[in-house]
mmCIF file of C-alpha atoms in Angstrom:
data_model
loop_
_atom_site.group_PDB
_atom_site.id
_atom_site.type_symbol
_atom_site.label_atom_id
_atom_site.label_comp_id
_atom_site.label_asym_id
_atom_site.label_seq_id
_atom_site.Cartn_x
_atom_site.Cartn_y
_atom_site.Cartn_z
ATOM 1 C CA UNK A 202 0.330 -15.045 -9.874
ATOM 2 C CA UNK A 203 -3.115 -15.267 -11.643
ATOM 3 C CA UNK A 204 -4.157 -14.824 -14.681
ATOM 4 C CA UNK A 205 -7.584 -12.726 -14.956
ATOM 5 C CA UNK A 206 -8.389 -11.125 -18.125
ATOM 6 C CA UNK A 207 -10.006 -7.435 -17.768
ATOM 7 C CA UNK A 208 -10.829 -6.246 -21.693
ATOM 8 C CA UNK A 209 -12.319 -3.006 -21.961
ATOM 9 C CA UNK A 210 -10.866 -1.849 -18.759
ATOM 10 C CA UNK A 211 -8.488 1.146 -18.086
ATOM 11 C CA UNK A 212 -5.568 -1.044 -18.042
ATOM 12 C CA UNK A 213 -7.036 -3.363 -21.130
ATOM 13 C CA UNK A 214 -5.877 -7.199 -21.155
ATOM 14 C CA UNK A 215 -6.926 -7.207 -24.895
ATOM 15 C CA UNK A 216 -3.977 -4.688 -25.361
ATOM 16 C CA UNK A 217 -1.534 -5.252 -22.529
ATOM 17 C CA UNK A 218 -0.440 -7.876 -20.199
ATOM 18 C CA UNK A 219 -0.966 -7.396 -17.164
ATOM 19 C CA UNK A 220 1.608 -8.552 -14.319
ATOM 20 C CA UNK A 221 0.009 -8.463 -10.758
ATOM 21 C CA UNK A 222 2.712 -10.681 -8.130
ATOM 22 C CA UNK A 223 2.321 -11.177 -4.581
ATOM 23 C CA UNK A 224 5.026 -9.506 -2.764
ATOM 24 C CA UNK A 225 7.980 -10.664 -1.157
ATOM 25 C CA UNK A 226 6.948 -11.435 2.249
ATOM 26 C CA UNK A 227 3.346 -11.712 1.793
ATOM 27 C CA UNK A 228 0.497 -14.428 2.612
ATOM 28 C CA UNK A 229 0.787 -15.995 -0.356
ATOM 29 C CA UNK A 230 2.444 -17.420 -2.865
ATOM 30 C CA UNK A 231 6.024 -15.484 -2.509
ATOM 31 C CA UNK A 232 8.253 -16.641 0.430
ATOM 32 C CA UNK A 233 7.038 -15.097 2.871
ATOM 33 C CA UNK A 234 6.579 -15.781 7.151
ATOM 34 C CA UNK A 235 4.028 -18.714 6.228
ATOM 35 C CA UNK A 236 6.388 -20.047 4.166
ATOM 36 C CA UNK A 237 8.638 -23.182 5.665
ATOM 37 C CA UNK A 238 12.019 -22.328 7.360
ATOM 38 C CA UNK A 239 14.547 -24.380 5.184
ATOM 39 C CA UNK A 240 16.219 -25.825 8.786
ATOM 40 C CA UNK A 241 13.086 -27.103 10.319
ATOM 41 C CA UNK A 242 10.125 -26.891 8.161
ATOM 42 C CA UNK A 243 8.187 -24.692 10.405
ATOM 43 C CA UNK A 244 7.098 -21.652 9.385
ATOM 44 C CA UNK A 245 9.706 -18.751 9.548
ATOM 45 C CA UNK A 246 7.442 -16.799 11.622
ATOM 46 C CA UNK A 247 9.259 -14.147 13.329
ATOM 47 C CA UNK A 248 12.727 -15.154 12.502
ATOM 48 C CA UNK A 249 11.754 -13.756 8.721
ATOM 49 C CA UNK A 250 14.140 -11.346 8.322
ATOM 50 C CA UNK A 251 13.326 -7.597 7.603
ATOM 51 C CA UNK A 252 12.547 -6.280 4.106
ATOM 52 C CA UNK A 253 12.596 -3.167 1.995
ATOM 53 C CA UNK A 254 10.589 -2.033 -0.876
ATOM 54 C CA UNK A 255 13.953 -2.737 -3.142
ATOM 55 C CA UNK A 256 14.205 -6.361 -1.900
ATOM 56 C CA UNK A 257 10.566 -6.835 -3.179
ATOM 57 C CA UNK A 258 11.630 -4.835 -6.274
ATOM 58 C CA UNK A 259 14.459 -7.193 -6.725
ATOM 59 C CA UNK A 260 12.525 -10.555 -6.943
ATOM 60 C CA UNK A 261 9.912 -8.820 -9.298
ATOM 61 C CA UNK A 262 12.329 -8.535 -11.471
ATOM 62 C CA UNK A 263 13.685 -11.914 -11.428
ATOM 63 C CA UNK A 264 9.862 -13.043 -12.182
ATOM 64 C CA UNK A 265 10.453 -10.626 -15.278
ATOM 65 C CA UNK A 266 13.230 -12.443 -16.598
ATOM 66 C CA UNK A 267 11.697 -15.561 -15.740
ATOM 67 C CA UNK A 268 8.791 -14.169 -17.822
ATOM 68 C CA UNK A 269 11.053 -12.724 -20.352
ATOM 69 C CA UNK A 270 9.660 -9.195 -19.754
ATOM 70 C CA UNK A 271 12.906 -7.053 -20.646
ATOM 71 C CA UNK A 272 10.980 -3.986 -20.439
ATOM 72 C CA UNK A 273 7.569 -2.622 -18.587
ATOM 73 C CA UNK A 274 4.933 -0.486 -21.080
ATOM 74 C CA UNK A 275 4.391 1.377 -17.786
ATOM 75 C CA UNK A 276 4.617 0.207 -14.114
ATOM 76 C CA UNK A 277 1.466 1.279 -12.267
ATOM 77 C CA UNK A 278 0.925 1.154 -8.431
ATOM 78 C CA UNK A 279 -0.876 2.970 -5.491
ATOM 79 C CA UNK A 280 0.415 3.410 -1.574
ATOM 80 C CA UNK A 281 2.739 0.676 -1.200
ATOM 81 C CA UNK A 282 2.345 -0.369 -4.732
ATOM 82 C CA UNK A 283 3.249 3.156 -5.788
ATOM 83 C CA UNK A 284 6.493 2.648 -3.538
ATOM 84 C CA UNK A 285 7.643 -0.165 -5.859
ATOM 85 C CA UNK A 286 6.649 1.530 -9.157
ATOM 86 C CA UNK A 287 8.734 4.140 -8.250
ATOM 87 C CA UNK A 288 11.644 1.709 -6.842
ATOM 88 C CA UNK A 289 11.413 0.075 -10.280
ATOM 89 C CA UNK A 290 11.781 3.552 -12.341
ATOM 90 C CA UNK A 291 15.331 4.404 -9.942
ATOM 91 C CA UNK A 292 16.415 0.613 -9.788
ATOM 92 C CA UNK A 293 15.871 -0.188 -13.319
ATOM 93 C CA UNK A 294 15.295 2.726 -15.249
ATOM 94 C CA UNK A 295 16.304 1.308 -18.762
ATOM 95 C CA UNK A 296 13.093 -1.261 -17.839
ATOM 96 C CA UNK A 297 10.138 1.011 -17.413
ATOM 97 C CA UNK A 298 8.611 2.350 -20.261
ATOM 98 C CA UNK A 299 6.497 4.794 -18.234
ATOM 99 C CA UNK A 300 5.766 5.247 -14.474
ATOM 100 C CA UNK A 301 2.056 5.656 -12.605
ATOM 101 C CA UNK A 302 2.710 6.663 -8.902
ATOM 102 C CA UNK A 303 -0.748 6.885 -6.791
ATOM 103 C CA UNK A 304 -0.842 7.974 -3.356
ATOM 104 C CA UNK A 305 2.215 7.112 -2.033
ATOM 105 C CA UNK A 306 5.760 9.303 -1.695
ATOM 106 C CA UNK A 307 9.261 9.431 -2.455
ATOM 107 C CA UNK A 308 10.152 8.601 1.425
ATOM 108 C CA UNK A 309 8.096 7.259 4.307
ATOM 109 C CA UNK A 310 7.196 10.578 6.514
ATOM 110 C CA UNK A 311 7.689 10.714 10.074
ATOM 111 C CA UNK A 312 4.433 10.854 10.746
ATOM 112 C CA UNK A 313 3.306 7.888 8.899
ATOM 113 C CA UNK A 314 6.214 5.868 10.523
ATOM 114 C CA UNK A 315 4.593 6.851 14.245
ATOM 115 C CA UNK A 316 1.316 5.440 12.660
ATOM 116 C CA UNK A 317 2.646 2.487 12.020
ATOM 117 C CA UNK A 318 4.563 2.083 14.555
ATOM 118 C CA UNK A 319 1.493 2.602 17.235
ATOM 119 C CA UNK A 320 -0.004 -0.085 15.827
ATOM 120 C CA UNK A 321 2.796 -2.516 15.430
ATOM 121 C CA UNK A 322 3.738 -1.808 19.058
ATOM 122 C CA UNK A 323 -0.163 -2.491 20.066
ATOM 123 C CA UNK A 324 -0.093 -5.650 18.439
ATOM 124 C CA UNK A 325 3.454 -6.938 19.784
ATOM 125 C CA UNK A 326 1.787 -6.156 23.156
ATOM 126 C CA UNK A 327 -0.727 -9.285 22.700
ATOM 127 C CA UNK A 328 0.831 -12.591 22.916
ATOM 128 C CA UNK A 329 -2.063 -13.939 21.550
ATOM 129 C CA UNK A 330 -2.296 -11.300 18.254
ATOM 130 C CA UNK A 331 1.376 -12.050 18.220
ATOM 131 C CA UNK A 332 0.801 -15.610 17.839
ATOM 132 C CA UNK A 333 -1.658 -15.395 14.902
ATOM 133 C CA UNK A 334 1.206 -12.610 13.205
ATOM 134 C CA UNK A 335 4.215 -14.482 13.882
ATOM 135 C CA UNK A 336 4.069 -18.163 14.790
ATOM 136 C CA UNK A 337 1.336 -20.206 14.399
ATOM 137 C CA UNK A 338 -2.671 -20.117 15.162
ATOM 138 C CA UNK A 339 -3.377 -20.220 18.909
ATOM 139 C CA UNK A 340 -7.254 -21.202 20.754
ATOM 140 C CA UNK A 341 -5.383 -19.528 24.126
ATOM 141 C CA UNK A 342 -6.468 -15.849 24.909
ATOM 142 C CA UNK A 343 -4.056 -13.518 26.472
ATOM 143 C CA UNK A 344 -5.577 -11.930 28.875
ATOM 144 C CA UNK A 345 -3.470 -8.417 28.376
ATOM 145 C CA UNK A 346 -1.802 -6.410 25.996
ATOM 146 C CA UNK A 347 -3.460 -4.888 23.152
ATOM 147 C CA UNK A 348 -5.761 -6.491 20.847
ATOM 148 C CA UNK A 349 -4.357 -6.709 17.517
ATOM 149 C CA UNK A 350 -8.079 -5.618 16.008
ATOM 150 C CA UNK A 351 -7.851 -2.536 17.673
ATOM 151 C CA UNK A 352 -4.143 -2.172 16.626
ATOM 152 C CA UNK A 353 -5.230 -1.901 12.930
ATOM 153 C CA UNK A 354 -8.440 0.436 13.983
ATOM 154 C CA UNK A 355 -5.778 3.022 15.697
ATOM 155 C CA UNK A 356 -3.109 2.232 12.386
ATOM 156 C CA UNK A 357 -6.160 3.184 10.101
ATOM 157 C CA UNK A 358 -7.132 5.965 11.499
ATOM 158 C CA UNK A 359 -5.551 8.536 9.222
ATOM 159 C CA UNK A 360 -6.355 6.598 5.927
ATOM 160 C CA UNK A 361 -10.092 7.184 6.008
ATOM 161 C CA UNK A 362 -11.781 8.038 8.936
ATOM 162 C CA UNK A 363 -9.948 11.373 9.534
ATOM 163 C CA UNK A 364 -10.296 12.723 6.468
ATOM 164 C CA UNK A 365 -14.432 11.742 6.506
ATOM 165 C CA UNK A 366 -14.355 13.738 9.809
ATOM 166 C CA UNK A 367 -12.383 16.178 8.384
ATOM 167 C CA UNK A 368 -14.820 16.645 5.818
ATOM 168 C CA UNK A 369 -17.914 16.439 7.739
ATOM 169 C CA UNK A 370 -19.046 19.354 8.842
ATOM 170 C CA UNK A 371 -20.754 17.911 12.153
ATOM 171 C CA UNK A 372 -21.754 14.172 13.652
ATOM 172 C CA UNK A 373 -25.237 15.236 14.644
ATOM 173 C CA UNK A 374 -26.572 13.523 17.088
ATOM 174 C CA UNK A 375 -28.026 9.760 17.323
ATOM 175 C CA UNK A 376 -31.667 9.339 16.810
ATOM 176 C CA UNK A 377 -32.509 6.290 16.862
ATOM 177 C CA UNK A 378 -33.264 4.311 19.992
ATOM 178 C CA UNK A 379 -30.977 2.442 21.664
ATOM 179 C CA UNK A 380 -32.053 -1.275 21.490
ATOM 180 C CA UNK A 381 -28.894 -2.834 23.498
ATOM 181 C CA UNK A 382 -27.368 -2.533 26.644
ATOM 182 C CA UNK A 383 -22.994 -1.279 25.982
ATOM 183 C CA UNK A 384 -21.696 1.483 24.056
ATOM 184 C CA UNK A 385 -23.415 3.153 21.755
ATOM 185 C CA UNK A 386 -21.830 2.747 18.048
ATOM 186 C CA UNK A 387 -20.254 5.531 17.090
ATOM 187 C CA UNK A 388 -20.832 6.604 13.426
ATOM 188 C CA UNK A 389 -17.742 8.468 13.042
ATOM 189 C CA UNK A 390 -14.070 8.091 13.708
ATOM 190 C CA UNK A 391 -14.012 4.855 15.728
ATOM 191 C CA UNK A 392 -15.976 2.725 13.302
ATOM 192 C CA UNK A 393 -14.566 0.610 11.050
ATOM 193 C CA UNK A 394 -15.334 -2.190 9.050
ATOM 194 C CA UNK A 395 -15.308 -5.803 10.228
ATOM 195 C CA UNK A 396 -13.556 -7.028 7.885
ATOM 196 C CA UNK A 397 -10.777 -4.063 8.496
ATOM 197 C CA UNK A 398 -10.169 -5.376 11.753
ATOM 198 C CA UNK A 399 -10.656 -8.809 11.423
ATOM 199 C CA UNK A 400 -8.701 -10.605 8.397
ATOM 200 C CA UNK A 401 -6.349 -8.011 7.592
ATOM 201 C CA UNK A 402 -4.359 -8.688 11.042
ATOM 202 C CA UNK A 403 -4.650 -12.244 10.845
ATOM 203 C CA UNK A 404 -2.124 -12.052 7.917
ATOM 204 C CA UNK A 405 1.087 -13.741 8.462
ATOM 205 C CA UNK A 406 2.654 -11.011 6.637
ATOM 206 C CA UNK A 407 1.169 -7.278 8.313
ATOM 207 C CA UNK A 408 4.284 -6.148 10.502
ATOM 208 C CA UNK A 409 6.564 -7.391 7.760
ATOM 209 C CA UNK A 410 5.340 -5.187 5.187
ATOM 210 C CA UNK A 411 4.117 -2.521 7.248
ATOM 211 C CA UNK A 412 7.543 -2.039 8.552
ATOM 212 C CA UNK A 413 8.567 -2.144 4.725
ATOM 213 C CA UNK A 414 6.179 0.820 3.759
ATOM 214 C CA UNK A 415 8.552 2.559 7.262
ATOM 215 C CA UNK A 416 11.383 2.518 5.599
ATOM 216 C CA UNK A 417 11.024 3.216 1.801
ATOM 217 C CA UNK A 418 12.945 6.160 1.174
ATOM 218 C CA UNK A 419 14.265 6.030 -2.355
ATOM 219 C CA UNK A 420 17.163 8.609 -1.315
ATOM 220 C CA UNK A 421 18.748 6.182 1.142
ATOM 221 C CA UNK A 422 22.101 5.391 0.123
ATOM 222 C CA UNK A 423 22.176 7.050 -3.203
ATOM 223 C CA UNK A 424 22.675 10.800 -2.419
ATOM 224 C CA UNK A 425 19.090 12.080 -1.171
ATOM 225 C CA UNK A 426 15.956 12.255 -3.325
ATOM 226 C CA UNK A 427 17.434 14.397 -5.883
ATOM 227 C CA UNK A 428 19.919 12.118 -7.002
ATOM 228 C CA UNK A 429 18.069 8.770 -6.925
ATOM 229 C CA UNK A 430 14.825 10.757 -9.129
ATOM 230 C CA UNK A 431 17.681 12.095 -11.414
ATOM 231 C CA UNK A 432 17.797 8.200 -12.608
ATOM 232 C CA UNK A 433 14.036 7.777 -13.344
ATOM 233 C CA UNK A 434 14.543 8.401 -17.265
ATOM 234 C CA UNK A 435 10.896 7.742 -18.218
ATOM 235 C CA UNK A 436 7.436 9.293 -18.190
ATOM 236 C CA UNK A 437 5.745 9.877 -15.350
ATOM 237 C CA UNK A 438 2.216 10.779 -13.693
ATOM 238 C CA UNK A 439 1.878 10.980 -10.188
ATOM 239 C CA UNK A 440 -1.537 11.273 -8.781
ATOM 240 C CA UNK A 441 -2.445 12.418 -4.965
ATOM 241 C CA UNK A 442 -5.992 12.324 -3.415
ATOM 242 C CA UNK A 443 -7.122 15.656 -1.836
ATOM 243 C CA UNK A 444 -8.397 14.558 1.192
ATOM 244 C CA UNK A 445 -5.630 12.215 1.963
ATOM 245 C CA UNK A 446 -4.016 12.855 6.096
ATOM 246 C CA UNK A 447 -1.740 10.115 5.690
ATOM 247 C CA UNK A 448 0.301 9.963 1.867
ATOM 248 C CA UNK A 449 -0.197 13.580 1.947
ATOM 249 C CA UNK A 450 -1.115 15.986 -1.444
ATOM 250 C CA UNK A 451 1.877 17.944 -0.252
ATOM 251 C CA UNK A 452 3.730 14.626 -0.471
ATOM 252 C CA UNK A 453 2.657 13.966 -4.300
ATOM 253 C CA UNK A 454 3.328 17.485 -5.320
ATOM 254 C CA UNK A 455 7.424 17.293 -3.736
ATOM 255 C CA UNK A 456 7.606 13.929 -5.617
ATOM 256 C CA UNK A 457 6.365 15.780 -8.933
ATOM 257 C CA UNK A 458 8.809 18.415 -8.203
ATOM 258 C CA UNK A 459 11.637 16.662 -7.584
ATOM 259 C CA UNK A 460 10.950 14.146 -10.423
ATOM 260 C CA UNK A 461 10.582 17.297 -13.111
ATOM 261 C CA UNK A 462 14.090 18.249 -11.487
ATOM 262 C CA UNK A 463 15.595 15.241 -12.564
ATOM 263 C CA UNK A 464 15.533 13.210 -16.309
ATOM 264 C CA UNK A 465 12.261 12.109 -16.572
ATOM 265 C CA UNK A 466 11.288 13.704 -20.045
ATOM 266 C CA UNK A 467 7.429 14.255 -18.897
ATOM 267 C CA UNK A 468 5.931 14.662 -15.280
ATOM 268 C CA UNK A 469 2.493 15.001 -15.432
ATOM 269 C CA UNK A 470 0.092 15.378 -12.175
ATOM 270 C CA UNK A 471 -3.625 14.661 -11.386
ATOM 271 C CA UNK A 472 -5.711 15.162 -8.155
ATOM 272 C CA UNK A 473 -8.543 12.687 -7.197
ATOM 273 C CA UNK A 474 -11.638 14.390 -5.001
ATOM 274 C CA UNK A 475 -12.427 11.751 -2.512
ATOM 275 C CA UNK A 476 -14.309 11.503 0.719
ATOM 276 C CA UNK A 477 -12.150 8.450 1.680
ATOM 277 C CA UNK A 478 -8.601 9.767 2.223
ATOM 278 C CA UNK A 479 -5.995 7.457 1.728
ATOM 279 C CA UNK A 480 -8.177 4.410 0.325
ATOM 280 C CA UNK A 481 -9.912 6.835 -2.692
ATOM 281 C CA UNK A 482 -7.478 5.285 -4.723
ATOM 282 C CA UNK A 483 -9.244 1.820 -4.032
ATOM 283 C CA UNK A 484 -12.953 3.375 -4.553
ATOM 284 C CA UNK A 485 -12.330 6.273 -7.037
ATOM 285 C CA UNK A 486 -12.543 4.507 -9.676
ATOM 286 C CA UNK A 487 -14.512 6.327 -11.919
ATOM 287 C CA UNK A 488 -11.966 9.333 -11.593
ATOM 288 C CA UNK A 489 -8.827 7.512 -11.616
ATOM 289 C CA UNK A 490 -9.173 4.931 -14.696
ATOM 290 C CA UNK A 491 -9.583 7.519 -17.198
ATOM 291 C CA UNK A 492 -6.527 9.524 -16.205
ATOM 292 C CA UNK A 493 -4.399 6.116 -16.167
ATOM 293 C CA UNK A 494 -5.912 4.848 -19.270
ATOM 294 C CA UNK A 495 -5.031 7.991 -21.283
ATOM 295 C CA UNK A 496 -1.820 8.232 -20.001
ATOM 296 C CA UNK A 497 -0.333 4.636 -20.315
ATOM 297 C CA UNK A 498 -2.191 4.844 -23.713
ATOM 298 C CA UNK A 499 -0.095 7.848 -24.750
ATOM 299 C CA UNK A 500 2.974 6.732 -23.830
ATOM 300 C CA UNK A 501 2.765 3.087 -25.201
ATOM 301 C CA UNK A 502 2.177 5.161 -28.822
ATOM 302 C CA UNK A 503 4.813 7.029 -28.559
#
C-alpha cells in the first residue's frame, strides 16, 4: 500500500483517505503465488490455493483494523473491484458508510465464466506460459500449446473490442500500402495492445484472480441474491457502461433492482456512454468522476 495524494480530484485526498491494497493473491505486496511457500521457500506457484472475492474481502478488513478504520465513508470499486465493494456492503454492512459498484454484477454470468475459462484453458495448454504463471521464469520455448499472449487477446475480446465493432458501423477497407511481407494488421477485433498481451500474462497472479472474478456470486451460501442484498444497509449507486458485452447493462440494472428490494435506504443508478465496453470505466473519466464525486459527497454529509 502507497500513499499518493490526489487533492482536487473526484475522490479528494484533502477530504478523505484514500485506501487502495493489493489484493490477496496478487503480484505484489499481499501473499500471493510469488510469495515464498512457508515449507520450502520457493514460491507457492501453483500449489496457491484457490480464492474468492470474500477471502480478499476478509484480509482487507484485517488491514482496516490494523489501520483502525472501523468504518468506510463509502467503498468504491469497478469490475473486480466492484465485486469486493459489494462483498464488503453484505459481509460487513455495519462498516460501509456508502457503496459505489461500477461495472461489475451481483454473480459471475455464465458467459463471462466461458470467457475466462477459454483463456485460462489456452494458457494451461503452454508449458512455457504456464511456467511464467505458475512456477518460475523459463528461457525454454514450448513448442505447442497455446500461447499465453493470445490467451489474454481471446479473454479480452468481449471487454473492448466487441463492443468497438459493435459500434462501428463498417471496417472499410485498408488503404495504405502494404510495406511487409505476413499478415496484414487488422484494425479491428484482433488488435490489441502490446502491452495487453504482454505484461498482463506474465503476472504471477492472472489465473488466480481470474478464477476469483468466476466465482463471485454474493448469493452463494446465504439464500440467493435476494437475501445476501437484503444485508447491504447503506447507500448505494451502481453504475453500468452502455456498450459493455461482458459486465452487461442488463447486469447493473438486476443488481439495482434487487438492491432497492432489499435495506439499502437509497439505490441510485447512472449509465456511462463509452466506445470501450468493459474498460470505459478505466477511460471515462470525465463522465464517471462527477457522478462519484457528488454522490460520496452527499452521503459523507449526511
Amino acid at each position: 500500500m502507497e500513499r499518493h495524494d490526489r487533492p482536487g480530484r473526484p475522490l479528494d485526498t484533502d477530504r478523505f483517505f484514500v485506501v487502495c491494497a493489493n489484493v490477496l493473491g496478487g503480484c505484489q505486496g499481499t501473499t500471493g503465488p510469488s510469495s515464498p511457500h512457508p515449507d520450502d521457500g520457493l514460491p507457492w506457484g501453483s500449489r496457491f490455493p484457490v480464492i474468492t472475492i470474500r477471502d480478499i474481502v476478509r484480509s482487507q478488513a484485517l488491514l482496516a483494523n490494523d489501520l483502525g478504520i472501523g468504518r468506510w465513508a463509502a467503498v468504491v470499486g469497478g469490475s473486480m473491484g466492484g465485486m469486493q465493494a459489494l462483498e464488503w456492503a453484505v459481509m460487513y454492512p455495519e462498516r460501509v458508510g456508502a457503496l459505489v459498484s461500477i461495472a461489475s454484477a451481483a454473480a459471475a454470468s455464465p458467459l463471462q465464466i466461458g470467457w475466462s475459462e477459454v483463456g485460462r484453458l489456452a494458457i494451461a495448454q503452454d508449458p512455457l506460459a504456464a511456467g511464467r504463471l505458475l512456477r518460475r521464469r523459463t528461457r525454454r520455448r514450448s513448442g505447442r500449446g497455446v500461447d499465453a499472449g493470445a490467451a489474454r487477446r481471446t479473454a479480452a475480446l468481449p471487454i473492448r473490442r466487441l463492443a468497438r465493432a459493435a459500434l462501428r458501423p463498417s471496417r472499410g477497407r485498408q488503404t495504405r500500402p502494404v510495406r511487409h511481407v505476413g499478415p496484414i494488421p487488422d484494425r479491428g477485433l484482433s488488435r490489441l495492445p502490446r502491452s495487453e498481451t504482454g505484461s498482463t500474462v506474465r503476472r504471477n497472479s492472472y489465473l488466480l484472480l481470474n478464477k476469483a472474478m468466476d466465482l463471485h456470486d454474493i448469493g452463494r451460501d446465504r439464500g440467493g441474491l435476494d437475501l445476501a442484498a437484503a444485508r447491504v444497509q447503506c447507500p448505494t449507486l451502481v453504475v453500468s457502461i452502455d456498450s459493455d458485452v461482458l459486465y452487461t447493462p442488463r447486469q447493473q440494472l438486476e443488481l439495482a433492482d434487487i438492491l432497492r428490494r432489499g435495506n439499502a435506504p437509497l439505490v441510485e443508478f447512472a449509465t456511462l456512454e463509452s466506445i470501450h465496453g468493459h474498460d470505459g470505466f478505466l477511460i471515462e473519466f470525465p463522465q464517471l468522476g462527477p457522478i462519484v464525486e457528488r454522490f460520496v459527497d452527499e452521503q459523507a454529509k449526511a
